[in-house]
Coordinates of N, CA and C in Angstrom, one line a residue:
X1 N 0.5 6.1 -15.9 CA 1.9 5.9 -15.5 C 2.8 6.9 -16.2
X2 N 2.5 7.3 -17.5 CA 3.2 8.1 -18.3 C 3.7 9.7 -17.6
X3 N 2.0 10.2 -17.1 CA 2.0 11.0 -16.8 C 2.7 11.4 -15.3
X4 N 2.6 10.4 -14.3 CA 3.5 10.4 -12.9 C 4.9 10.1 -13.5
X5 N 5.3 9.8 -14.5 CA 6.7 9.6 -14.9 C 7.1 11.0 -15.1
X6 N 6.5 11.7 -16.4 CA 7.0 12.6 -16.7 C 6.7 14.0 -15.7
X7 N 5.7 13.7 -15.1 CA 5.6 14.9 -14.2 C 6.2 14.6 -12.8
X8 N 6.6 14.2 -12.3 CA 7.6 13.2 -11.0 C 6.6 13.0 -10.1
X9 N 5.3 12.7 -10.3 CA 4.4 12.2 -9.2 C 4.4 10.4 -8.3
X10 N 3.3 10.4 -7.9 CA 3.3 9.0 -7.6 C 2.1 8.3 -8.1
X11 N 1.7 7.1 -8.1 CA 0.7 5.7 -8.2 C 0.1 5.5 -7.3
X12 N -0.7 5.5 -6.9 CA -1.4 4.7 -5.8 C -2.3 3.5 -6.5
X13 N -1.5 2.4 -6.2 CA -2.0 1.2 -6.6 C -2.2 0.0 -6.5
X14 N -3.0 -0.9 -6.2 CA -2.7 -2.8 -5.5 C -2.3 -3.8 -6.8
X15 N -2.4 -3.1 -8.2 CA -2.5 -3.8 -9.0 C -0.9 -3.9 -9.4
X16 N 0.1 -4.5 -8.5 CA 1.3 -4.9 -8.6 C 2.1 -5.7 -9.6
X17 N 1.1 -6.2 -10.4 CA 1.7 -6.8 -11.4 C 1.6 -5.6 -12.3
X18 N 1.0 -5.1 -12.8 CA 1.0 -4.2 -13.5 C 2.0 -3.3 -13.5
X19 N 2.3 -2.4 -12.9 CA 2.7 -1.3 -12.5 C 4.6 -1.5 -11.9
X20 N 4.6 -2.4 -11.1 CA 5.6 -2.6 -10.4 C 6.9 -2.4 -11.2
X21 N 7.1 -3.0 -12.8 CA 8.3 -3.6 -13.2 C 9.0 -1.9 -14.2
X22 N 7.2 -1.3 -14.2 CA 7.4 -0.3 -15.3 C 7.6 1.2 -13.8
X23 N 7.2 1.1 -12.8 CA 7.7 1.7 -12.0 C 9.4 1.8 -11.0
X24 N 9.3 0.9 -11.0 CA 11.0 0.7 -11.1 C 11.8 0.8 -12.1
X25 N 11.3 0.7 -12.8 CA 12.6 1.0 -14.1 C 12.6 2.4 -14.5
X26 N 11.6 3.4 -14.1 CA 11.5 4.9 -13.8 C 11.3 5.7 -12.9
X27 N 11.4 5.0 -11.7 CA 11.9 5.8 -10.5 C 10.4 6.5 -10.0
X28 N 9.1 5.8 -10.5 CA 8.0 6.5 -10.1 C 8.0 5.5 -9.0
X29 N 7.5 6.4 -7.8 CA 7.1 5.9 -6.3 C 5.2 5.6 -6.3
X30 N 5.2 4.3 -5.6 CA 3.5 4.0 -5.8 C 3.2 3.6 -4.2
X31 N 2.3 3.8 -4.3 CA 1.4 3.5 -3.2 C 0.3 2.3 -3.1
X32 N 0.5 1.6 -2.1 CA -0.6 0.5 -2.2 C -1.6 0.7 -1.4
X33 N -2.5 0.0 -1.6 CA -4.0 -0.1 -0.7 C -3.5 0.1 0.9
X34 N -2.4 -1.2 0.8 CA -1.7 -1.1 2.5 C -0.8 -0.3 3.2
X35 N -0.2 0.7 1.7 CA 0.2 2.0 2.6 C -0.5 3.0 2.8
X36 N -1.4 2.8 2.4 CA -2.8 3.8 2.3 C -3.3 3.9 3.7
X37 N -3.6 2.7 4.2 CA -4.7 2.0 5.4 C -3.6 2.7 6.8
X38 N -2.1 2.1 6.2 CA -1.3 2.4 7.0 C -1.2 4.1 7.2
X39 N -1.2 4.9 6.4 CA -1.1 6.0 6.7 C -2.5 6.7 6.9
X40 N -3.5 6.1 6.8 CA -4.9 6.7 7.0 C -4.7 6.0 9.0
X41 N -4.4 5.6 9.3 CA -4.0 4.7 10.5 C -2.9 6.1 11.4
X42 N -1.8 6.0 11.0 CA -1.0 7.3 11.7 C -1.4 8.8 11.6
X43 N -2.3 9.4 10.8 CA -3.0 10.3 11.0 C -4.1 10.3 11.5
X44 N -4.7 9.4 12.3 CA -6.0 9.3 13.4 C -7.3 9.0 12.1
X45 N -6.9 8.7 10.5 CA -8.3 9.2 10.3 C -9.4 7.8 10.6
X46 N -8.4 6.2 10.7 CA -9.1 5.2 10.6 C -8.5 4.3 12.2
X47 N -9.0 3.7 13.0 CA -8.1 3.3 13.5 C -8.1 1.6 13.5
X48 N -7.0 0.8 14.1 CA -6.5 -0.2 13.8 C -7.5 -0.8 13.6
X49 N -8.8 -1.0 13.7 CA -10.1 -2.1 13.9 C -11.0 -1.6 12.7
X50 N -11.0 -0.4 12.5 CA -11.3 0.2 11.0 C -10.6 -0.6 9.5
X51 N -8.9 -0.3 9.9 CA -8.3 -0.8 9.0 C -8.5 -2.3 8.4
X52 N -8.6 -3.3 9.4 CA -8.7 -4.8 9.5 C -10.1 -5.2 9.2
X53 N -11.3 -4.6 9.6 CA -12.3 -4.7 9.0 C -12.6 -4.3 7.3
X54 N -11.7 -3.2 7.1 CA -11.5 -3.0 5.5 C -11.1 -4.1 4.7
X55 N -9.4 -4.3 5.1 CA -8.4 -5.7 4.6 C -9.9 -6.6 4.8
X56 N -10.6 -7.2 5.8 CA -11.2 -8.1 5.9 C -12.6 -7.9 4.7
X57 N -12.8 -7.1 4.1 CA -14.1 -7.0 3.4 C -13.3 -6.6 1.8
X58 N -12.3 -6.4 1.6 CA -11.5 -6.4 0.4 C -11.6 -7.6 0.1
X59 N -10.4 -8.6 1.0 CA -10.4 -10.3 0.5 C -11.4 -10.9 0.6
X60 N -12.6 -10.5 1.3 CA -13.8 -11.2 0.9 C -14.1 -10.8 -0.4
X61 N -13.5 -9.9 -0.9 CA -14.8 -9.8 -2.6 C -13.4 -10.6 -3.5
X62 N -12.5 -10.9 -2.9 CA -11.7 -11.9 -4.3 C -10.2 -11.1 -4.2
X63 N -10.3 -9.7 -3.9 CA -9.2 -8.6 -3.7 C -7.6 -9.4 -3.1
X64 N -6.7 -9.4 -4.1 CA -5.4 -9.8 -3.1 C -4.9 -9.0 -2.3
X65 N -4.6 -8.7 -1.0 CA -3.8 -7.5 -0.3 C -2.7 -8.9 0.4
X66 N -1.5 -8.6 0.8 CA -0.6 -9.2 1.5 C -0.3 -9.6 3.2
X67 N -1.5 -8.9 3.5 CA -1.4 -9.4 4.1 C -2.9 -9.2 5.4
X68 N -3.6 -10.1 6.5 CA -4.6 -9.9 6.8 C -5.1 -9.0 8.2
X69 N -4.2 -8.2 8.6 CA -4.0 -7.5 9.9 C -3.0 -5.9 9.3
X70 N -3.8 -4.7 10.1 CA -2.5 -3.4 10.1 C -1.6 -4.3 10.8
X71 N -1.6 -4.7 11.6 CA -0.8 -4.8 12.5 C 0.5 -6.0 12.0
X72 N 0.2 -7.0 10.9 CA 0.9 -7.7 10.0 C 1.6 -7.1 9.0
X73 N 1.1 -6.4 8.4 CA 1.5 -5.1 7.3 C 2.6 -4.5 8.0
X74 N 2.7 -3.7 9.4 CA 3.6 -3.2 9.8 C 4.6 -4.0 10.2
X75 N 4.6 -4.7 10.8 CA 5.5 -6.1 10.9 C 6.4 -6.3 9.4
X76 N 5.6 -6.5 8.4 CA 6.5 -7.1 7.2 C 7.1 -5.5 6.7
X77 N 6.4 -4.4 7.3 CA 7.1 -3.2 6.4 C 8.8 -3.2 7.7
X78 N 8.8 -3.5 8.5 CA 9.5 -3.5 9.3 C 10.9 -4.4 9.1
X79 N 10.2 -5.7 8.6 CA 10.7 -6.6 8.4 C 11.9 -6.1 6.7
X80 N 11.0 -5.8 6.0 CA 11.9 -5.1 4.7 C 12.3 -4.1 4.9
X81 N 12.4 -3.7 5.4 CA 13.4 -2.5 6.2 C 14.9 -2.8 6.7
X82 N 14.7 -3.9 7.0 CA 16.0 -4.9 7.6 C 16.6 -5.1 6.6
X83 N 16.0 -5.7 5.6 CA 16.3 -6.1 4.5 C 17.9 -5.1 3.8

């Protein structure tokens, strides 16, 4: 984290407790599993049935993601957008 602070990069990360409190309070931008899926999704590389099968074999091994569908994901990124 030090190093995406001081060099102005980003995180890519799900481990949200971790990272979240010390990333906002330094303006480092992170990436989660589910913007990942989501943007491997808008570049053709996975498509919607790819993604959901992933989310679906993540929470099977114990993994928290927020949510169980791309299609749910985009919805609540939508939804905090309003916000």
């Amino acid at each position: 984290m030090a190093v995406a602070r001081h060099q102005k990069q980003f995180i890519a990360s799900s481990n949200l407790k971790d990272i979240s409190a010390y990333c906002s309070l330094h303006g480092i931008h992170y990436l989660t599993t589910m913007d990942i899926l989501l943007e491997a999704y808008h570049k053709e590389i996975f498509t919607k049935a790819e993604c959901d099968t992933f989310i679906l074999e993540v929470k099977s091994k114990g993994s928290i993601l927020p949510c169980n569908t791309l299609d749910e994901f985009i919805e609540l990124q939508k939804k905090n957008r309003k916000l």
